[in-house]
Amino acid sequence: MTMTVLVVDDNADILSNVRDYLEMSGLSVETALGGREALSRMSRKSYAVCILDIGLPDIDGLSVCKTLRQKGDKTPILMLTARDSIDDRVTGLSVGADDYLIKPFSFRELSARVQALIRRAYGDEQMKLKVGDLEFDLSTTQVFRGGQLIKLNPTCLTILKELMTKSPAIVSRNRLEALVWSGSVPDSDSLRANIYLLRQAIDKSFEKKLIHTHPGLGWSINE
């Protein structure tokens, strides 16, 4: 099951960067530029975690959090604040936030806190991607097939995360290259080489093949 995170911030660059990083961790991400939009989205859909900036231009993050809690919404909320003030942190927690992070923050720490909130709220099983007998534990980055540990290089792990997250959909070459090489096309056919290595590790020793090539479109992983 793919968990969806809502990121609320009026800075489009922050939204884009946070979305890209969390998607690399196997999460699905949606964004909102203001408090009204966030409340509207959360009234229509459930999210695993809401990352909520305090300093929003229309309805501030504290008010959004307070409104959600008054409505009985128990979505885990990670507050972002630009002010390193004990009062701000206490206020955020008192209106119902589950955690806070001070700007500027590292994406690695943000991801770790989001995953901790997901584990706390939903259990460790939600941090695992599964396709057939293939399992990717996002908290440890370990991959198993049929109970057997599969060792992969970092590039193959990134590709596999994306394929499993989007399964059974087809993932394009452009999408994979953007994830692995930040949009820069590699000099050689590195993507195909890593897909080959991934196939050798995931499929070679097993009767049922999970990784499929779709000429002109990309790759998918499914049963």
PDB file of C-alpha atoms in Angstrom:
ATOM      1  CA  MET A   1       0.000   0.000   0.000  1.00  0.00           C
ATOM      2  CA  THR A   2       1.350   3.424  -0.942  1.00  0.00           C
ATOM      3  CA  MET A   3       0.961   6.075   1.745  1.00  0.00           C
ATOM      4  CA  THR A   4       0.008   9.590   0.612  1.00  0.00           C
ATOM      5  CA  VAL A   5       1.442  12.655   2.369  1.00  0.00           C
ATOM      6  CA  LEU A   6       0.003  16.174   2.067  1.00  0.00           C
ATOM      7  CA  VAL A   7       2.619  18.962   2.153  1.00  0.00           C
ATOM      8  CA  VAL A   8       1.301  22.467   2.859  1.00  0.00           C
ATOM      9  CA  ASP A   9       3.606  25.453   2.289  1.00  0.00           C
ATOM     10  CA  ASP A  10       3.320  28.732   0.379  1.00  0.00           C
ATOM     11  CA  ASN A  11       6.844  28.313  -1.014  1.00  0.00           C
ATOM     12  CA  ALA A  12       6.584  26.451  -4.343  1.00  0.00           C
ATOM     13  CA  ASP A  13      10.291  25.532  -4.315  1.00  0.00           C
ATOM     14  CA  ILE A  14       9.998  23.905  -0.894  1.00  0.00           C
ATOM     15  CA  LEU A  15       6.917  21.997  -2.031  1.00  0.00           C
ATOM     16  CA  SER A  16       8.697  20.714  -5.129  1.00  0.00           C
ATOM     17  CA  ASN A  17      11.861  19.674  -3.274  1.00  0.00           C
ATOM     18  CA  VAL A  18      10.006  17.971  -0.422  1.00  0.00           C
ATOM     19  CA  ARG A  19       7.737  16.151  -2.878  1.00  0.00           C
ATOM     20  CA  ASP A  20      10.675  14.853  -4.914  1.00  0.00           C
ATOM     21  CA  TYR A  21      12.563  13.643  -1.829  1.00  0.00           C
ATOM     22  CA  LEU A  22       9.599  11.908  -0.202  1.00  0.00           C
ATOM     23  CA  GLU A  23       8.642  10.237  -3.479  1.00  0.00           C
ATOM     24  CA  MET A  24      12.167   8.808  -3.561  1.00  0.00           C
ATOM     25  CA  SER A  25      11.286   7.187  -0.206  1.00  0.00           C
ATOM     26  CA  GLY A  26       8.337   5.406  -1.775  1.00  0.00           C
ATOM     27  CA  LEU A  27       5.638   7.794  -0.592  1.00  0.00           C
ATOM     28  CA  SER A  28       2.940   9.408  -2.700  1.00  0.00           C
ATOM     29  CA  VAL A  29       2.840  13.193  -2.235  1.00  0.00           C
ATOM     30  CA  GLU A  30       0.230  15.879  -2.818  1.00  0.00           C
ATOM     31  CA  THR A  31       0.765  19.599  -2.171  1.00  0.00           C
ATOM     32  CA  ALA A  32      -1.212  22.673  -1.154  1.00  0.00           C
ATOM     33  CA  LEU A  33      -0.121  26.324  -1.170  1.00  0.00           C
ATOM     34  CA  GLY A  34      -2.381  27.536   1.615  1.00  0.00           C
ATOM     35  CA  GLY A  35      -4.500  26.680   4.618  1.00  0.00           C
ATOM     36  CA  ARG A  36      -7.849  26.860   2.841  1.00  0.00           C
ATOM     37  CA  GLU A  37      -6.686  24.476   0.140  1.00  0.00           C
ATOM     38  CA  ALA A  38      -5.313  22.102   2.783  1.00  0.00           C
ATOM     39  CA  LEU A  39      -8.600  22.042   4.706  1.00  0.00           C
ATOM     40  CA  SER A  40     -10.517  21.483   1.476  1.00  0.00           C
ATOM     41  CA  ARG A  41      -8.301  18.577   0.434  1.00  0.00           C
ATOM     42  CA  MET A  42      -8.398  16.963   3.869  1.00  0.00           C
ATOM     43  CA  SER A  43     -12.178  17.196   3.981  1.00  0.00           C
ATOM     44  CA  ARG A  44     -12.361  15.088   0.817  1.00  0.00           C
ATOM     45  CA  LYS A  45      -9.497  12.637   1.277  1.00  0.00           C
ATOM     46  CA  SER A  46      -7.521  10.872   4.009  1.00  0.00           C
ATOM     47  CA  TYR A  47      -3.737  11.321   4.188  1.00  0.00           C
ATOM     48  CA  ALA A  48      -1.118   9.330   6.053  1.00  0.00           C
ATOM     49  CA  VAL A  49       0.630  12.507   7.305  1.00  0.00           C
ATOM     50  CA  CYS A  50       0.185  16.253   6.844  1.00  0.00           C
ATOM     51  CA  ILE A  51       3.359  18.367   6.749  1.00  0.00           C
ATOM     52  CA  LEU A  52       2.068  21.813   7.690  1.00  0.00           C
ATOM     53  CA  ASP A  53       3.921  25.128   7.607  1.00  0.00           C
ATOM     54  CA  ILE A  54       2.915  27.545  10.380  1.00  0.00           C
ATOM     55  CA  GLY A  55       3.433  30.716   8.328  1.00  0.00           C
ATOM     56  CA  LEU A  56       0.745  30.392   5.647  1.00  0.00           C
ATOM     57  CA  PRO A  57      -0.644  33.562   3.991  1.00  0.00           C
ATOM     58  CA  ASP A  58      -4.390  32.848   4.293  1.00  0.00           C
ATOM     59  CA  ILE A  59      -5.092  30.576   7.277  1.00  0.00           C
ATOM     60  CA  ASP A  60      -1.982  29.981   9.398  1.00  0.00           C
ATOM     61  CA  GLY A  61      -0.852  26.452  10.163  1.00  0.00           C
ATOM     62  CA  LEU A  62      -1.805  26.614  13.842  1.00  0.00           C
ATOM     63  CA  SER A  63      -5.389  27.497  12.926  1.00  0.00           C
ATOM     64  CA  VAL A  64      -5.501  24.744  10.304  1.00  0.00           C
ATOM     65  CA  CYS A  65      -4.277  22.206  12.847  1.00  0.00           C
ATOM     66  CA  LYS A  66      -6.748  23.406  15.485  1.00  0.00           C
ATOM     67  CA  THR A  67      -9.640  23.246  13.004  1.00  0.00           C
ATOM     68  CA  LEU A  68      -8.746  19.703  11.950  1.00  0.00           C
ATOM     69  CA  ARG A  69      -8.578  18.488  15.534  1.00  0.00           C
ATOM     70  CA  GLN A  70     -11.888  20.153  16.410  1.00  0.00           C
ATOM     71  CA  LYS A  71     -13.456  18.242  13.519  1.00  0.00           C
ATOM     72  CA  GLY A  72     -12.063  14.987  14.873  1.00  0.00           C
ATOM     73  CA  ASP A  73      -9.418  14.576  12.167  1.00  0.00           C
ATOM     74  CA  LYS A  74      -6.598  12.484  13.666  1.00  0.00           C
ATOM     75  CA  THR A  75      -4.176  12.693  10.719  1.00  0.00           C
ATOM     76  CA  PRO A  76      -0.600  12.884  12.089  1.00  0.00           C
ATOM     77  CA  ILE A  77       0.638  16.471  11.635  1.00  0.00           C
ATOM     78  CA  LEU A  78       4.269  17.546  11.350  1.00  0.00           C
ATOM     79  CA  MET A  79       4.560  21.311  11.857  1.00  0.00           C
ATOM     80  CA  LEU A  80       7.199  23.368  10.038  1.00  0.00           C
ATOM     81  CA  THR A  81       8.280  26.620  11.662  1.00  0.00           C
ATOM     82  CA  ALA A  82      10.901  29.214  10.720  1.00  0.00           C
ATOM     83  CA  ARG A  83      11.151  30.330  14.351  1.00  0.00           C
ATOM     84  CA  ASP A  84      13.248  28.454  16.898  1.00  0.00           C
ATOM     85  CA  SER A  85      11.026  29.435  19.794  1.00  0.00           C
ATOM     86  CA  ILE A  86       9.908  27.237  22.668  1.00  0.00           C
ATOM     87  CA  ASP A  87       6.579  29.115  22.690  1.00  0.00           C
ATOM     88  CA  ASP A  88       5.953  28.319  19.013  1.00  0.00           C
ATOM     89  CA  ARG A  89       6.726  24.642  19.541  1.00  0.00           C
ATOM     90  CA  VAL A  90       4.562  24.380  22.664  1.00  0.00           C
ATOM     91  CA  THR A  91       1.699  26.177  20.920  1.00  0.00           C
ATOM     92  CA  GLY A  92       1.920  23.866  17.928  1.00  0.00           C
ATOM     93  CA  LEU A  93       1.847  20.761  20.096  1.00  0.00           C
ATOM     94  CA  SER A  94      -0.950  22.161  22.265  1.00  0.00           C
ATOM     95  CA  VAL A  95      -3.297  22.627  19.282  1.00  0.00           C
ATOM     96  CA  GLY A  96      -2.744  19.042  18.195  1.00  0.00           C
ATOM     97  CA  ALA A  97       0.467  18.770  16.168  1.00  0.00           C
ATOM     98  CA  ASP A  98       2.335  15.470  16.594  1.00  0.00           C
ATOM     99  CA  ASP A  99       5.840  16.748  15.833  1.00  0.00           C
ATOM    100  CA  TYR A 100       7.643  19.859  14.623  1.00  0.00           C
ATOM    101  CA  LEU A 101      10.688  20.721  12.525  1.00  0.00           C
ATOM    102  CA  ILE A 102      12.522  24.033  12.332  1.00  0.00           C
ATOM    103  CA  LYS A 103      13.439  25.587   8.973  1.00  0.00           C
ATOM    104  CA  PRO A 104      15.871  25.201   7.355  1.00  0.00           C
ATOM    105  CA  PHE A 105      15.740  21.425   7.749  1.00  0.00           C
ATOM    106  CA  SER A 106      17.442  18.473   6.095  1.00  0.00           C
ATOM    107  CA  PHE A 107      15.254  16.388   3.803  1.00  0.00           C
ATOM    108  CA  ARG A 108      16.726  13.282   5.383  1.00  0.00           C
ATOM    109  CA  GLU A 109      15.488  14.312   8.819  1.00  0.00           C
ATOM    110  CA  LEU A 110      12.097  15.313   7.420  1.00  0.00           C
ATOM    111  CA  SER A 111      11.705  11.913   5.776  1.00  0.00           C
ATOM    112  CA  ALA A 112      12.759  10.124   8.984  1.00  0.00           C
ATOM    113  CA  ARG A 113      10.199  12.051  11.034  1.00  0.00           C
ATOM    114  CA  VAL A 114       7.425  11.382   8.511  1.00  0.00           C
ATOM    115  CA  GLN A 115       8.218   7.670   8.497  1.00  0.00           C
ATOM    116  CA  ALA A 116       8.275   7.630  12.312  1.00  0.00           C
ATOM    117  CA  LEU A 117       4.810   9.217  12.378  1.00  0.00           C
ATOM    118  CA  ILE A 118       3.526   6.635   9.890  1.00  0.00           C
ATOM    119  CA  ARG A 119       4.953   3.750  11.923  1.00  0.00           C
ATOM    120  CA  ARG A 120       3.471   5.179  15.116  1.00  0.00           C
ATOM    121  CA  ALA A 121       0.029   5.667  13.568  1.00  0.00           C
ATOM    122  CA  TYR A 122      -0.276   2.705  11.218  1.00  0.00           C
ATOM    123  CA  GLY A 123       2.371   0.159  12.176  1.00  0.00           C
ATOM    124  CA  ASP A 124       5.488  -1.135  10.439  1.00  0.00           C
ATOM    125  CA  GLU A 125       3.546  -2.983   7.729  1.00  0.00           C
ATOM    126  CA  GLN A 126       2.678   0.326   6.087  1.00  0.00           C
ATOM    127  CA  MET A 127       6.391   0.954   5.501  1.00  0.00           C
ATOM    128  CA  LYS A 128       6.637  -2.020   3.163  1.00  0.00           C
ATOM    129  CA  LEU A 129       5.994  -2.252  -0.568  1.00  0.00           C
ATOM    130  CA  LYS A 130       4.770  -5.640  -1.803  1.00  0.00           C
ATOM    131  CA  VAL A 131       4.279  -7.085  -5.286  1.00  0.00           C
ATOM    132  CA  GLY A 132       3.588 -10.803  -5.262  1.00  0.00           C
ATOM    133  CA  ASP A 133       6.303 -12.480  -3.195  1.00  0.00           C
ATOM    134  CA  LEU A 134       8.591  -9.428  -3.568  1.00  0.00           C
ATOM    135  CA  GLU A 135       8.859  -7.154  -0.537  1.00  0.00           C
ATOM    136  CA  PHE A 136      10.714  -3.836  -0.086  1.00  0.00           C
ATOM    137  CA  ASP A 137      11.096  -2.687   3.525  1.00  0.00           C
ATOM    138  CA  LEU A 138      11.353   1.105   3.213  1.00  0.00           C
ATOM    139  CA  SER A 139      12.517   1.559   6.798  1.00  0.00           C
ATOM    140  CA  THR A 140      15.591  -0.655   6.322  1.00  0.00           C
ATOM    141  CA  THR A 141      15.907  -0.565   2.468  1.00  0.00           C
ATOM    142  CA  GLN A 142      16.065  -4.368   2.499  1.00  0.00           C
ATOM    143  CA  VAL A 143      14.516  -6.327  -0.368  1.00  0.00           C
ATOM    144  CA  PHE A 144      13.241  -9.893  -0.115  1.00  0.00           C
ATOM    145  CA  ARG A 145      11.733 -12.270  -2.636  1.00  0.00           C
ATOM    146  CA  GLY A 146      10.204 -15.474  -1.374  1.00  0.00           C
ATOM    147  CA  GLY A 147      11.865 -14.752   1.961  1.00  0.00           C
ATOM    148  CA  GLN A 148      15.298 -14.562   0.326  1.00  0.00           C
ATOM    149  CA  LEU A 149      17.363 -11.402   0.848  1.00  0.00           C
ATOM    150  CA  ILE A 150      18.158  -9.635  -2.441  1.00  0.00           C
ATOM    151  CA  LYS A 151      21.233  -7.383  -2.502  1.00  0.00           C
ATOM    152  CA  LEU A 152      20.988  -4.337  -4.778  1.00  0.00           C
ATOM    153  CA  ASN A 153      23.111  -1.272  -5.477  1.00  0.00           C
ATOM    154  CA  PRO A 154      21.666   2.185  -4.614  1.00  0.00           C
ATOM    155  CA  THR A 155      20.635   2.876  -8.229  1.00  0.00           C
ATOM    156  CA  CYS A 156      18.745  -0.400  -8.501  1.00  0.00           C
ATOM    157  CA  LEU A 157      17.074   0.282  -5.149  1.00  0.00           C
ATOM    158  CA  THR A 158      15.855   3.656  -6.421  1.00  0.00           C
ATOM    159  CA  ILE A 159      14.506   2.117  -9.623  1.00  0.00           C
ATOM    160  CA  LEU A 160      12.836  -0.720  -7.746  1.00  0.00           C
ATOM    161  CA  LYS A 161      11.147   1.665  -5.297  1.00  0.00           C
ATOM    162  CA  GLU A 162       9.608   3.612  -8.147  1.00  0.00           C
ATOM    163  CA  LEU A 163       8.448   0.522 -10.035  1.00  0.00           C
ATOM    164  CA  MET A 164       6.888  -1.013  -6.911  1.00  0.00           C
ATOM    165  CA  THR A 165       5.301   2.259  -5.802  1.00  0.00           C
ATOM    166  CA  LYS A 166       3.642   2.721  -9.195  1.00  0.00           C
ATOM    167  CA  SER A 167       2.824  -0.984  -9.746  1.00  0.00           C
ATOM    168  CA  PRO A 168       1.175  -2.179 -11.907  1.00  0.00           C
ATOM    169  CA  ALA A 169       1.527   1.043 -13.939  1.00  0.00           C
ATOM    170  CA  ILE A 170       4.296   1.556 -16.501  1.00  0.00           C
ATOM    171  CA  VAL A 171       7.118   3.914 -15.460  1.00  0.00           C
ATOM    172  CA  SER A 172       8.779   5.804 -18.306  1.00  0.00           C
ATOM    173  CA  ARG A 173      12.488   6.103 -19.048  1.00  0.00           C
ATOM    174  CA  ASN A 174      12.298   9.866 -18.443  1.00  0.00           C
ATOM    175  CA  ARG A 175      10.793   9.371 -14.982  1.00  0.00           C
ATOM    176  CA  LEU A 176      13.451   6.867 -13.929  1.00  0.00           C
ATOM    177  CA  GLU A 177      16.300   8.993 -15.299  1.00  0.00           C
ATOM    178  CA  ALA A 178      14.909  12.028 -13.458  1.00  0.00           C
ATOM    179  CA  LEU A 179      14.863  10.069 -10.190  1.00  0.00           C
ATOM    180  CA  VAL A 180      18.303   8.507 -10.523  1.00  0.00           C
ATOM    181  CA  TRP A 181      20.243  11.228 -12.314  1.00  0.00           C
ATOM    182  CA  SER A 182      18.210  14.321 -11.352  1.00  0.00           C
ATOM    183  CA  GLY A 183      17.019  14.796 -14.908  1.00  0.00           C
ATOM    184  CA  SER A 184      20.488  14.655 -16.483  1.00  0.00           C
ATOM    185  CA  VAL A 185      20.688  12.011 -19.193  1.00  0.00           C
ATOM    186  CA  PRO A 186      23.599   9.628 -18.424  1.00  0.00           C
ATOM    187  CA  ASP A 187      26.428   9.363 -20.948  1.00  0.00           C
ATOM    188  CA  SER A 188      25.981   5.655 -21.578  1.00  0.00           C
ATOM    189  CA  ASP A 189      22.875   3.499 -21.399  1.00  0.00           C
ATOM    190  CA  SER A 190      23.202   3.261 -17.635  1.00  0.00           C
ATOM    191  CA  LEU A 191      19.476   2.870 -17.094  1.00  0.00           C
ATOM    192  CA  ARG A 192      19.224  -0.273 -19.226  1.00  0.00           C
ATOM    193  CA  ALA A 193      22.343  -1.652 -17.533  1.00  0.00           C
ATOM    194  CA  ASN A 194      20.790  -1.170 -14.100  1.00  0.00           C
ATOM    195  CA  ILE A 195      17.465  -2.618 -15.259  1.00  0.00           C
ATOM    196  CA  TYR A 196      19.435  -5.676 -16.416  1.00  0.00           C
ATOM    197  CA  LEU A 197      21.133  -5.961 -13.004  1.00  0.00           C
ATOM    198  CA  LEU A 198      17.768  -5.577 -11.304  1.00  0.00           C
ATOM    199  CA  ARG A 199      16.274  -8.343 -13.451  1.00  0.00           C
ATOM    200  CA  GLN A 200      19.188 -10.639 -12.673  1.00  0.00           C
ATOM    201  CA  ALA A 201      18.661 -10.120  -8.951  1.00  0.00           C
ATOM    202  CA  ILE A 202      14.855 -10.126  -8.844  1.00  0.00           C
ATOM    203  CA  ASP A 203      13.824 -12.576 -11.570  1.00  0.00           C
ATOM    204  CA  LYS A 204      16.673 -14.873 -12.623  1.00  0.00           C
ATOM    205  CA  SER A 205      16.330 -17.404  -9.796  1.00  0.00           C
ATOM    206  CA  PHE A 206      12.537 -17.454  -9.844  1.00  0.00           C
ATOM    207  CA  GLU A 207      10.057 -19.084 -12.218  1.00  0.00           C
ATOM    208  CA  LYS A 208       7.634 -16.149 -12.324  1.00  0.00           C
ATOM    209  CA  LYS A 209       9.073 -12.960 -13.841  1.00  0.00           C
ATOM    210  CA  LEU A 210       7.958  -9.705 -12.239  1.00  0.00           C
ATOM    211  CA  ILE A 211       9.803  -7.023 -14.246  1.00  0.00           C
ATOM    212  CA  HIS A 212       8.338  -6.312 -17.683  1.00  0.00           C
ATOM    213  CA  THR A 213       9.584  -4.185 -20.585  1.00  0.00           C
ATOM    214  CA  HIS A 214       7.080  -2.166 -22.616  1.00  0.00           C
ATOM    215  CA  PRO A 215       8.896  -1.055 -25.818  1.00  0.00           C
ATOM    216  CA  GLY A 216       8.681   2.683 -26.351  1.00  0.00           C
ATOM    217  CA  LEU A 217       6.889   3.191 -23.031  1.00  0.00           C
ATOM    218  CA  GLY A 218       9.064   2.008 -20.143  1.00  0.00           C
ATOM    219  CA  TRP A 219       8.995  -0.725 -17.503  1.00  0.00           C
ATOM    220  CA  SER A 220       6.586  -2.135 -14.949  1.00  0.00           C
ATOM    221  CA  ILE A 221       6.669  -4.616 -12.099  1.00  0.00           C
ATOM    222  CA  ASN A 222       3.655  -6.845 -11.530  1.00  0.00           C
ATOM    223  CA  GLU A 223       2.509 -10.435 -11.418  1.00  0.00           C
TER     224      GLU A 223
END
